[in-house]
XYZ file of C-alpha atoms in Angstrom:
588
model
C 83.343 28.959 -38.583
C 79.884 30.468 -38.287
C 80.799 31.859 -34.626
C 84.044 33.151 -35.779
C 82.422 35.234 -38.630
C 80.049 36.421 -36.295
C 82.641 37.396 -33.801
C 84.581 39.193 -36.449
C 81.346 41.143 -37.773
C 80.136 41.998 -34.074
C 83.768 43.155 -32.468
C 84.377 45.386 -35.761
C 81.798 47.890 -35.644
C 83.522 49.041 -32.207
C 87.286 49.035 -33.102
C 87.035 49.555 -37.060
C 87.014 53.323 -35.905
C 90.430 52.917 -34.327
C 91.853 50.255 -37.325
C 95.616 52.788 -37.303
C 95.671 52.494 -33.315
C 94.800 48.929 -33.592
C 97.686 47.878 -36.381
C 100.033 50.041 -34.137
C 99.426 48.057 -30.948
C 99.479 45.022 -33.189
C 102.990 46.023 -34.255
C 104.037 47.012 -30.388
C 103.476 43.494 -29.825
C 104.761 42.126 -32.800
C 108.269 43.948 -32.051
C 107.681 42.248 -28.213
C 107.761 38.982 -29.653
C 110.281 39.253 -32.272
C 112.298 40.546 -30.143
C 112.201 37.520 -27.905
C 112.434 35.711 -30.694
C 115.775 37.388 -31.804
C 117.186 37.259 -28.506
C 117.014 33.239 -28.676
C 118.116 32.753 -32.292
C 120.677 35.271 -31.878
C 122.528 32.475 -29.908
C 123.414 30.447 -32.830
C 125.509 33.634 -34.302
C 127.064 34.440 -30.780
C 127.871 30.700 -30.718
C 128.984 30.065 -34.218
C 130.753 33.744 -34.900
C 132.180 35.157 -31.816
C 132.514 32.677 -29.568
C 133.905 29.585 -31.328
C 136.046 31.649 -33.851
C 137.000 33.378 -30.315
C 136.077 37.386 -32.386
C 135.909 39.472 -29.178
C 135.212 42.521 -30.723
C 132.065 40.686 -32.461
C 131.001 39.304 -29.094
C 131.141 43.198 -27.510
C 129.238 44.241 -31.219
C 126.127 41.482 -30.315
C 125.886 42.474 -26.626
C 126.144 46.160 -27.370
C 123.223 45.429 -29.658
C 121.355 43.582 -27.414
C 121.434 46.827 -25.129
C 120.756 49.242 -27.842
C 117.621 46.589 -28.796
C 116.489 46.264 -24.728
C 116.030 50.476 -25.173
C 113.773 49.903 -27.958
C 112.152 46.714 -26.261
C 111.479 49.145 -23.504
C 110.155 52.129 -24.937
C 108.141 49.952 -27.514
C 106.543 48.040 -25.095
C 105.444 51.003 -23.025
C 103.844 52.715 -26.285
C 102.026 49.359 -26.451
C 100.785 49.236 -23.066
C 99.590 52.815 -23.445
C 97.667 52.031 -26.633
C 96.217 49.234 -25.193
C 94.871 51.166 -22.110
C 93.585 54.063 -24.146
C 92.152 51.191 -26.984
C 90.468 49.311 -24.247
C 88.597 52.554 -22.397
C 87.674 53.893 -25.471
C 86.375 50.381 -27.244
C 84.686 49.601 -23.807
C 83.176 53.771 -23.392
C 81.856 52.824 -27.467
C 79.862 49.376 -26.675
C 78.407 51.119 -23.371
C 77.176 54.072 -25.418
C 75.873 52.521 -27.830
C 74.442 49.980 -25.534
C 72.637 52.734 -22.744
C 71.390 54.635 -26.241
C 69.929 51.394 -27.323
C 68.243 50.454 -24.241
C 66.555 54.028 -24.050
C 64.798 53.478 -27.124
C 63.169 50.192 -25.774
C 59.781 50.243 -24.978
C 58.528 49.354 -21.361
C 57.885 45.733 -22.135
C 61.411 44.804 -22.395
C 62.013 46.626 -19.126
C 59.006 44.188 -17.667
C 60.837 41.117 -18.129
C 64.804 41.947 -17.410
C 65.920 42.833 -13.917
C 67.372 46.129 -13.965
C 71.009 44.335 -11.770
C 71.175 42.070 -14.699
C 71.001 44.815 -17.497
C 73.479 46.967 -15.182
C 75.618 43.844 -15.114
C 75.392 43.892 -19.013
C 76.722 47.230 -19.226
C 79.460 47.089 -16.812
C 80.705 43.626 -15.972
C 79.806 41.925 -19.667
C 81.386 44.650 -21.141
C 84.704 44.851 -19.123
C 84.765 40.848 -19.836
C 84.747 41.498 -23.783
C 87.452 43.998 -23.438
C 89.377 41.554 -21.328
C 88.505 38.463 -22.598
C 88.700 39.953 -27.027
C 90.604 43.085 -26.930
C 93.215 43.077 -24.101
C 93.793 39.049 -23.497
C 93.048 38.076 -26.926
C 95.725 40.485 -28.703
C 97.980 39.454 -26.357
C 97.378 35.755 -26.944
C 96.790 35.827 -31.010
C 100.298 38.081 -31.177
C 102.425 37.820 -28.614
C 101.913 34.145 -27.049
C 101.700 32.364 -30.296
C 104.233 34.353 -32.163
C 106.861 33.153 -28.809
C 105.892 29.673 -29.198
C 105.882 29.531 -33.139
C 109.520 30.696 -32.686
C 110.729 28.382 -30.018
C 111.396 25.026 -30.285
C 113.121 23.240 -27.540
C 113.175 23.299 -23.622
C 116.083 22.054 -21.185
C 117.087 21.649 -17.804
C 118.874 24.110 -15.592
C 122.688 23.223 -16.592
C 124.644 25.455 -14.371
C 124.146 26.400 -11.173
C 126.434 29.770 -11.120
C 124.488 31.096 -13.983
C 120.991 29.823 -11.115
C 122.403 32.362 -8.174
C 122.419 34.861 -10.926
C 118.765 34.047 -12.241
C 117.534 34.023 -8.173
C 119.109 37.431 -8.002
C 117.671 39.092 -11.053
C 114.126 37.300 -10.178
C 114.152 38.635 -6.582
C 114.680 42.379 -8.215
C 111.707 41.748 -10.669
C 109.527 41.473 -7.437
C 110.627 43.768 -5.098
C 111.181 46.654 -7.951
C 107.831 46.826 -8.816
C 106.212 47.414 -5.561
C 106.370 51.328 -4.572
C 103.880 51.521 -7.588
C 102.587 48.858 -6.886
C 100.681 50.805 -3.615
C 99.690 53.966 -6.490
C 98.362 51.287 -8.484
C 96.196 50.302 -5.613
C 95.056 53.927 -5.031
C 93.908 54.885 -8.113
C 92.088 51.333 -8.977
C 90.409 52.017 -6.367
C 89.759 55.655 -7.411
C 88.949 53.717 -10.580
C 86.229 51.654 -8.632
C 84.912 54.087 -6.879
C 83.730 55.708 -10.616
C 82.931 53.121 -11.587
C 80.387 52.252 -9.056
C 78.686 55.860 -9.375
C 78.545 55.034 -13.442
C 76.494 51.982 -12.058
C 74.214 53.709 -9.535
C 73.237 56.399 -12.575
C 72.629 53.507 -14.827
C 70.393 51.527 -12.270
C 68.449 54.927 -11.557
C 68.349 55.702 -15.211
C 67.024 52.115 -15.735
C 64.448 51.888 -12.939
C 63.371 55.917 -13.562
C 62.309 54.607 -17.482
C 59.050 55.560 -16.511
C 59.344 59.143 -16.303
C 62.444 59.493 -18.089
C 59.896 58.510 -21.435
C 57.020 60.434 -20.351
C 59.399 63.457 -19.610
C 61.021 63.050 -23.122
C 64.143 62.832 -21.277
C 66.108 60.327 -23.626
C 68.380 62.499 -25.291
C 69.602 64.173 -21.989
C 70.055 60.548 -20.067
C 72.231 59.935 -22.927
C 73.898 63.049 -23.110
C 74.631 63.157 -18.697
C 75.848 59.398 -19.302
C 78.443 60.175 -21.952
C 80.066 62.808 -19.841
C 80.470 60.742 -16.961
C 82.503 58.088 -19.294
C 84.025 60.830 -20.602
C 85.239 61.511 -16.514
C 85.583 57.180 -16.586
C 88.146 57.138 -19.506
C 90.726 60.042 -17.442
C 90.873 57.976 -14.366
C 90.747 54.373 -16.202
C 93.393 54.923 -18.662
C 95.924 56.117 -15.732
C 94.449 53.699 -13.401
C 94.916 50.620 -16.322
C 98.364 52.085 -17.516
C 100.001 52.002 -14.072
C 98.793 49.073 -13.220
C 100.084 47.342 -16.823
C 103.525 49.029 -15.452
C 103.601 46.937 -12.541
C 102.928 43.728 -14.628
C 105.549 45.337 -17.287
C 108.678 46.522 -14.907
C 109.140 42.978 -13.740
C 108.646 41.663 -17.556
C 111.265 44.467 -18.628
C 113.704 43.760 -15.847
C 113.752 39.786 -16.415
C 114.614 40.929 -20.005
C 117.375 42.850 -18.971
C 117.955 39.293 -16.946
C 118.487 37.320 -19.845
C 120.820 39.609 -21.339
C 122.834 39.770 -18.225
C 122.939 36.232 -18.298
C 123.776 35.696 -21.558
C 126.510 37.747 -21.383
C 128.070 36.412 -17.958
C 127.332 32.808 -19.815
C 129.132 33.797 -23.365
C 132.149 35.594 -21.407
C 132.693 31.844 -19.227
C 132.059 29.742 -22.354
C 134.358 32.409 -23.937
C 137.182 31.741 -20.706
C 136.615 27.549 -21.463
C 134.217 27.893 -17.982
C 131.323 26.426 -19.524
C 130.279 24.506 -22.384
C 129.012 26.027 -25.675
C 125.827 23.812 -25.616
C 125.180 24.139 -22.026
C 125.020 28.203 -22.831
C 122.349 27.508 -25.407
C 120.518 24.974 -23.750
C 120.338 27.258 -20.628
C 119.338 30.338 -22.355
C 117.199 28.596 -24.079
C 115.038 26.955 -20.869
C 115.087 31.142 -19.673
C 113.131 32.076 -22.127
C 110.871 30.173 -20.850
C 108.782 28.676 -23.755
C 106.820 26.744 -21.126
C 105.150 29.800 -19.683
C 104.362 31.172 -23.457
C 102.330 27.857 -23.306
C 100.574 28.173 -19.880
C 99.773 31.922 -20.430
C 98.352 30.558 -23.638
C 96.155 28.272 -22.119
C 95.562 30.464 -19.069
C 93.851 32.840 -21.231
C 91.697 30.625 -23.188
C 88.804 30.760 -20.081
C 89.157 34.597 -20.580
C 88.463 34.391 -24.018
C 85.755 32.513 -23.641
C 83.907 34.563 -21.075
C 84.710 37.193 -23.739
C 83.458 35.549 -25.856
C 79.905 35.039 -24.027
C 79.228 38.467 -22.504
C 79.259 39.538 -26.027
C 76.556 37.507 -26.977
C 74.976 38.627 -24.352
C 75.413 42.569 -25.404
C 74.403 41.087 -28.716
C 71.055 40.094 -27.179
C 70.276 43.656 -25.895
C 71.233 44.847 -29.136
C 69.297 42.418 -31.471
C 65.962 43.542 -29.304
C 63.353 46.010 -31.039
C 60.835 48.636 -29.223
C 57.480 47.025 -29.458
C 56.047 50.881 -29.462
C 57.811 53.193 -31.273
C 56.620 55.574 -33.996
C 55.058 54.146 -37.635
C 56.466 56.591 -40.696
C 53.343 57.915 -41.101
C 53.411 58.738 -37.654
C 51.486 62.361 -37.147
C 51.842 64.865 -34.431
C 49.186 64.873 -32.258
C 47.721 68.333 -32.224
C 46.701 69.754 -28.582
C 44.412 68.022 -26.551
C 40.685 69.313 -27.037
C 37.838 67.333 -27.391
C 38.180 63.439 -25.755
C 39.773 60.490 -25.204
C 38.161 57.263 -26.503
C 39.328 53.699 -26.071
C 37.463 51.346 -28.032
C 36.905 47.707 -27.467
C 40.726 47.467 -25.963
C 42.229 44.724 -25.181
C 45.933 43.744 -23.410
C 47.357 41.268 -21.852
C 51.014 41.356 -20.603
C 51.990 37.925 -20.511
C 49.684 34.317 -20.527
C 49.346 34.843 -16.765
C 48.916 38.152 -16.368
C 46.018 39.693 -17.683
C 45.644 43.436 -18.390
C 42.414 44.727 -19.700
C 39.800 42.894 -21.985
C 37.207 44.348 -24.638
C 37.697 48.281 -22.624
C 35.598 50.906 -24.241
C 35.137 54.134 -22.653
C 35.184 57.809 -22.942
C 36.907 60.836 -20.999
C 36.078 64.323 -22.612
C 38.605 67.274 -22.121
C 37.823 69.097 -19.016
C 36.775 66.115 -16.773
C 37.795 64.706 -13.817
C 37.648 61.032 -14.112
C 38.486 58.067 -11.544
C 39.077 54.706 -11.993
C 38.272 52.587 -8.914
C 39.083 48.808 -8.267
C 40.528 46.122 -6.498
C 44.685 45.539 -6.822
C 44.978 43.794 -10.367
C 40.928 44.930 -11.729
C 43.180 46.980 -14.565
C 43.559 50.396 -13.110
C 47.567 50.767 -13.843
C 46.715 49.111 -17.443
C 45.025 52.103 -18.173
C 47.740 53.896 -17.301
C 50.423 52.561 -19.332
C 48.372 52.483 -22.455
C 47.276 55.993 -22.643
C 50.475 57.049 -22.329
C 51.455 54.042 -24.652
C 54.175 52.164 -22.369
C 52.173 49.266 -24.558
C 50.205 49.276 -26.747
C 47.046 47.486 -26.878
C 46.493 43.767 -28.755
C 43.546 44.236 -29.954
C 41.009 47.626 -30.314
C 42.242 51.320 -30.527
C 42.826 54.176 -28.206
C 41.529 57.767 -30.366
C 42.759 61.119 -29.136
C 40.209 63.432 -30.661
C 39.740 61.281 -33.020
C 43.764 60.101 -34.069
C 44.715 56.861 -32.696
C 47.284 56.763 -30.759
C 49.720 53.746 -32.930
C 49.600 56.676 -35.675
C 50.677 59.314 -33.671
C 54.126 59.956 -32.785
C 55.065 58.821 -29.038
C 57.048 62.664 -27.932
C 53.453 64.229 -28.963
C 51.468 62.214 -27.001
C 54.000 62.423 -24.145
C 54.466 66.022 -24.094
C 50.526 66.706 -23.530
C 50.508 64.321 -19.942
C 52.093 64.505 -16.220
C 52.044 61.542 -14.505
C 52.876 61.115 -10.743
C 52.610 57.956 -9.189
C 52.859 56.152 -6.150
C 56.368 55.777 -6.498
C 57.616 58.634 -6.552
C 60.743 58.839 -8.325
C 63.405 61.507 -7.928
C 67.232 61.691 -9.284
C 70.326 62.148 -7.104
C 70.261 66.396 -7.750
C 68.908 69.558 -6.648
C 65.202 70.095 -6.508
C 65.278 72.552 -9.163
C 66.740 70.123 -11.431
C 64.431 67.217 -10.569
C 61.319 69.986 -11.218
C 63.034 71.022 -14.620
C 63.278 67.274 -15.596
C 59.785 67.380 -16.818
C 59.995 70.238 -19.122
C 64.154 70.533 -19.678
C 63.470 74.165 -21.265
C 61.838 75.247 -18.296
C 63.367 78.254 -16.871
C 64.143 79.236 -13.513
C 60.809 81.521 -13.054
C 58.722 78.303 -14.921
C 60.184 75.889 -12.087
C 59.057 78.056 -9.306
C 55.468 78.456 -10.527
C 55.131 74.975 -10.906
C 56.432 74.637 -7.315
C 53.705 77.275 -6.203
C 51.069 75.482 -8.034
C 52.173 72.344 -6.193
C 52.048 74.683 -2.796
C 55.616 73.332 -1.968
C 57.415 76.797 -2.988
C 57.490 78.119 0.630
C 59.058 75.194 1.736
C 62.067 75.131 -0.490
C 62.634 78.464 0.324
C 62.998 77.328 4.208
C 65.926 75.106 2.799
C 69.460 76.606 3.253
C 70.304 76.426 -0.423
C 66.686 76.834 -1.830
C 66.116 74.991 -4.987
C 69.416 73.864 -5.260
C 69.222 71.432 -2.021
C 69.777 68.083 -3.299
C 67.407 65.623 -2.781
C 69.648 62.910 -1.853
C 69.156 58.542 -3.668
C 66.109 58.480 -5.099
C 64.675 61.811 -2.749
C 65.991 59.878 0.832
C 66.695 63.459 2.153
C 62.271 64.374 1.802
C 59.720 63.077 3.133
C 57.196 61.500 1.521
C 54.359 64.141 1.093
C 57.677 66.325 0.054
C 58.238 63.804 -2.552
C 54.802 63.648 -4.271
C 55.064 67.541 -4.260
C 57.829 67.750 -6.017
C 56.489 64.808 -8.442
C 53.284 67.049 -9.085
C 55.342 70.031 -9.840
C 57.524 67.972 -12.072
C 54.355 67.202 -13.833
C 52.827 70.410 -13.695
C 55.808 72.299 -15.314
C 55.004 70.999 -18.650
C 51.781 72.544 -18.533
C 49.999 69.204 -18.954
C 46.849 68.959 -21.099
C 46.282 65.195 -18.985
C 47.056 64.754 -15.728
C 46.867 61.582 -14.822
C 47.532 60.470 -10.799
C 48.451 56.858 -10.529
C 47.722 55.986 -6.747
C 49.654 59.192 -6.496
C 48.698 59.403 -2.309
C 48.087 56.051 -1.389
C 50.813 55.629 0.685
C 50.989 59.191 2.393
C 49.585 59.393 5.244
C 45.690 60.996 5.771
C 46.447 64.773 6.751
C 49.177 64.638 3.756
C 46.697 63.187 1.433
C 44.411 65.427 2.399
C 46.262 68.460 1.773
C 47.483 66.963 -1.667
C 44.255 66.536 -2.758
C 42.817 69.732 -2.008
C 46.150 71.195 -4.221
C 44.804 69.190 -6.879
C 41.034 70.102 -6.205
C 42.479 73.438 -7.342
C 44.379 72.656 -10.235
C 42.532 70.152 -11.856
C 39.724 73.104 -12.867
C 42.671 73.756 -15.687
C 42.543 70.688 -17.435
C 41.356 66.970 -17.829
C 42.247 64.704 -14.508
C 42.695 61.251 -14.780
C 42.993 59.522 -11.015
C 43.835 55.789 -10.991
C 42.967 54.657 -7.049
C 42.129 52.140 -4.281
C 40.793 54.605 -1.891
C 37.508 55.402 -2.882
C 36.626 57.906 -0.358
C 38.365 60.281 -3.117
C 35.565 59.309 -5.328
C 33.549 62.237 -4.608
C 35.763 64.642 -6.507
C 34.890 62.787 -9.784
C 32.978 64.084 -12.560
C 32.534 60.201 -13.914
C 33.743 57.055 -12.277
C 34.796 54.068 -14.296
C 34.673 50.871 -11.796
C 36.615 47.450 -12.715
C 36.816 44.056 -12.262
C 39.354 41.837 -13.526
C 40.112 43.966 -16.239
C 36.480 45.070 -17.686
C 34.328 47.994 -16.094
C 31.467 46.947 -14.371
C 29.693 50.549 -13.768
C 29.997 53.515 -14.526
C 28.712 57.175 -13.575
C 28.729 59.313 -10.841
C 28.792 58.722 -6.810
C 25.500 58.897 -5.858
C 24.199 57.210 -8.977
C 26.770 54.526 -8.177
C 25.720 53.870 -4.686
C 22.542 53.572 -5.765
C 22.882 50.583 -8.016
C 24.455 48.633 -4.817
C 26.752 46.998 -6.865
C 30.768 46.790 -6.682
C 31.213 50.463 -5.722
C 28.681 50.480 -2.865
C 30.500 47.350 -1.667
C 34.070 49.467 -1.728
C 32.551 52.437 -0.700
C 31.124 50.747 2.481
C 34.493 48.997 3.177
C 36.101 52.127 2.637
C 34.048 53.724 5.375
C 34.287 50.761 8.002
C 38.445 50.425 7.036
C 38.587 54.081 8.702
C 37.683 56.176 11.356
C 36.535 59.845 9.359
C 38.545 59.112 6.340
C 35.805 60.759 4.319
C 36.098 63.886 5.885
C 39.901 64.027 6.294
C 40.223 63.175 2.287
C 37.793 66.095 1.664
C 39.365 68.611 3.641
């Protein structure tokens, strides 16, 4: 009972909008089934009135009423089907919106620990089972299957074997009838397929871009680009869906239109002494096939059930709540001017993986600051909690002087580019991937960022400029191309932080080097925060922060650093011996 009134609760805050549609499909399908229902009771009249009493003009009244009822059982039907197509998008387009807006407001933890194929499997696969399994199959079961076997009540034998040649005939047109649609119902669920897999690739990019798509403040246009491309889902679904029903529906209809034909052959030879009055009955009775009303019945129930359990799944996503989000005394950070201070932080992302521990340390506007370090010493941490992907467990991080868990998250955001070692660029042009980090950027804005990035000039060599589309996640660029484009993303925004998260490591040295020298330049305009393994880079720095499994062992600058022979003078040695004149390529 529990699980019903839960079911009932969830499904009705996505159909209760559509309650008028919903009670007119209902009563599609009601009519469906009452008419079948009719059609079988209406024997004991044709039986008791026309037949016995031998009233031919009341036997040509029932049949002409049967075929005035069939145009009505036709029509109806169709109006159902049509409901139920649109019903189904539309319920299915109002769980997935609600479900993508949902998941952009989670915080980055939740993205941590589920796979981004199982949450795309959530929004497209899960959901298509609840409109299968509870909207689609489960209407059909609750009105139409139950209301046929409620009504019927016996099942017999094939009686006559005339009335049989008949039946073969009529079956054979039910499936040859329906197959020149049949082939257009192919084409366009495939159409159908084919959008629905690009709905799935902008999800997964959407999903594994959540990264910049916060820091960018891009949540409201993610949302906005996804609801226009169901908008271009719900066109080709609902003629896709309804053709395809009308394949399932013609042979339906014409095994209808069966019956009648054989109930009227039947009454005319038990109305000529050709054939019992009971073996009409008990024939027509067996070809309305209350059998099948029972298998489809049961058939479903495995439907209904997977129904059932992808919505507890969607439930799950629904039920989960951002772990950072803004306090209501949240206050808007004013622009960055005097220092960043993290004081005895601490953060851990799981029991076994350890993030930073008891991290105090400050960065003062104008600096250029690197943090150096083995793979897992904490450098990333950093990272994610000054731009508060988490926030810490313990300690606070101040931005002159406001911590950041009062602040609102789009203030801190706004103030800080981030490029990273993955670089990550959307299916577009290059403008638009540039504009993504300031969305009110104009056209002029975008190319200055490009120039301050020093990729301008090579756009231009493109043969459609800044509107050259950068291919699945930038596969048409290479990779120094990428991070360009990445930094000029950033750099749009006019960033008060920029912080560089391993943003060359993977570039090759004469690409590095040139990317560094760009941001030799640009960092004299504001505060520089470089998170790196290669500390050859570490003369650049103002200050140098230097961890160890998640603490900071030294501190200072370069040659003070060396000095002390600690850590750093054991990276910096191995950073000279891993390469032949990396120094003096990184510093070109």
């Amino acid at each position: 009972m529990q699980q019903l009134i839960w079911f009932i609760k969830t499904i009705s805050k996505y159909i209760g909008s559509y309650r008028w549609q919903f009670i007119l499909m209902f009563c599609c399908l009601i009519f469906d089934a009452a008419f079948d229902s009719v059609l079988r009771v209406s024997l004991k009249f044709i039986v008791d009135a026309a037949i016995i009493p031998q009233n031919y003009k009341l036997l040509i009244f029932i049949i002409s009423l049967f075929g005035i009822g069939a145009i009505f059982y036709i029509a109806i039907g169709l109006l159902g089907t049509l409901l139920g197509a649109r019903l189904g998008i539309v319920i299915i387009n109002n769980i997935r919106s609600s479900l993508f807006d949902h998941l952009q407001s989670l915080s980055m933890e939740f993205f941590g620990r589920r796979s981004a194929g199982d949450l795309v499997k959530c929004l497209i696969s899960d959901v298509q089972k609840v409109e299968n399994g509870l909207i689609s199959m489960g209407l059909t079961v609750v009105v139409l299957e139950i209301s046929n076997i409620l009504f019927a009540s016996i099942f017999l034998f094939l009686l006559n074997w005339q009335l049989a040649i008949f039946t073969c005939i009529g079956l054979t047109i039910c499936i040859i009838a329906p197959a020149p649609l049949a082939q257009i119902a192919t084409s366009k669920g495939y159409y159908l397929l084919e959008k629905e897999g690009e709905l799935a690739n902008i999800v997964e990019e959407n999903l594994l871009s959540q990264s910049v798509v916060k820091l960018f403040g891009m949540e409201r246009r993610a949302s906005q680009d996804f609801s226009d491309r169901l908008d271009d889902l719900k066109q080709v679904y609902i003629g896709a869906v309804f053709i395809s029903y009308l394949v399932q529906r013609i042979p339906i209809t014409l095994f209808v239109l069966t019956q009648l034909a054989i109930l009227s052959i039947g009454a005319v030879m038990t109305f000529n002494d050709s054939m019992t009055v009971g073996t009409l009955v008990s024939y027509q009775v067996l070809l309305l096939g209350l059998n099948l009303n029972i298998l489809a019945f049961t058939g479903s129930l495995p439907i209904v059930i997977d129904g059932v359990a992808a919505l507890r799944r969607i439930s799950e996503i629904f039920s989960e709540i951002p772990t950072v989000r803004d306090t209501q005394d949240a206050v808007t950070l004013p622009h960055f001017s005097e220092e960043i201070y993290l004081e005895n932080v601490t953060f851990n992302y799981s029991a076994e993986r350890v993030g930073v521990k008891n991290l105090s340390l400050k960065i003062r506007q104008g600096e250029y600051v690197m943090f150096v370090g083995q793979s897992g010493a904490g450098k990333s941490t950093i990272v994610n909690l000054l731009t508060r992907f988490y926030d810490p467990d313990k300690g606070r991080i101040l931005l002159d002087g406001i911590d950041l868990c009062h602040a609102t998250v789009r203030s801190l955001r706004s103030q800080i580019g981030l490029v990273s070692q993955e670089v990550i660029l959307f299916n577009t042009t290059i403008r638009e991937n540039i504009r993504m980090g300031y969305l009110e950027a104009s056209n002029e804005q975008v190319e200055a960022a490009a120039k301050a990035a020093e990729i301008h000039d090579f756009i231009l060599t493109l043969p459609q400029g800044y509107d050259t589309p950068v291919g699945d996640r930038g596969g048409q660029l290479s990779g120094g191309q990428r991070q360009r484009i990445a930094l000029a993303r950033a750099l749009v925004r006019d960033p008060a932080i920029l912080i560089l998260d391993e943003a060359t490591s993977a570039l090759d040295l004469a690409t590095e080097a040139g990317i560094l020298a760009t941001l030799d330049r640009i960092a004299k305009q504001r505060t520089v925060i470089v998170i790196t393994h290669r500390i050859t880079q570490a003369l650049r720095a103002d200050k140098i922060f230097v961890l160890e499994n998640g603490q900071i062992v030294a501190s200072g600058r370069h040659t003070d650093l060396v000095k002390e022979k600690g850590l750093y003078a054991t990276l910096w040695q191995q950073g000279h011996q891993g390469s032949n004149n990396l120094p003096e390529l990184a510093l070109s």
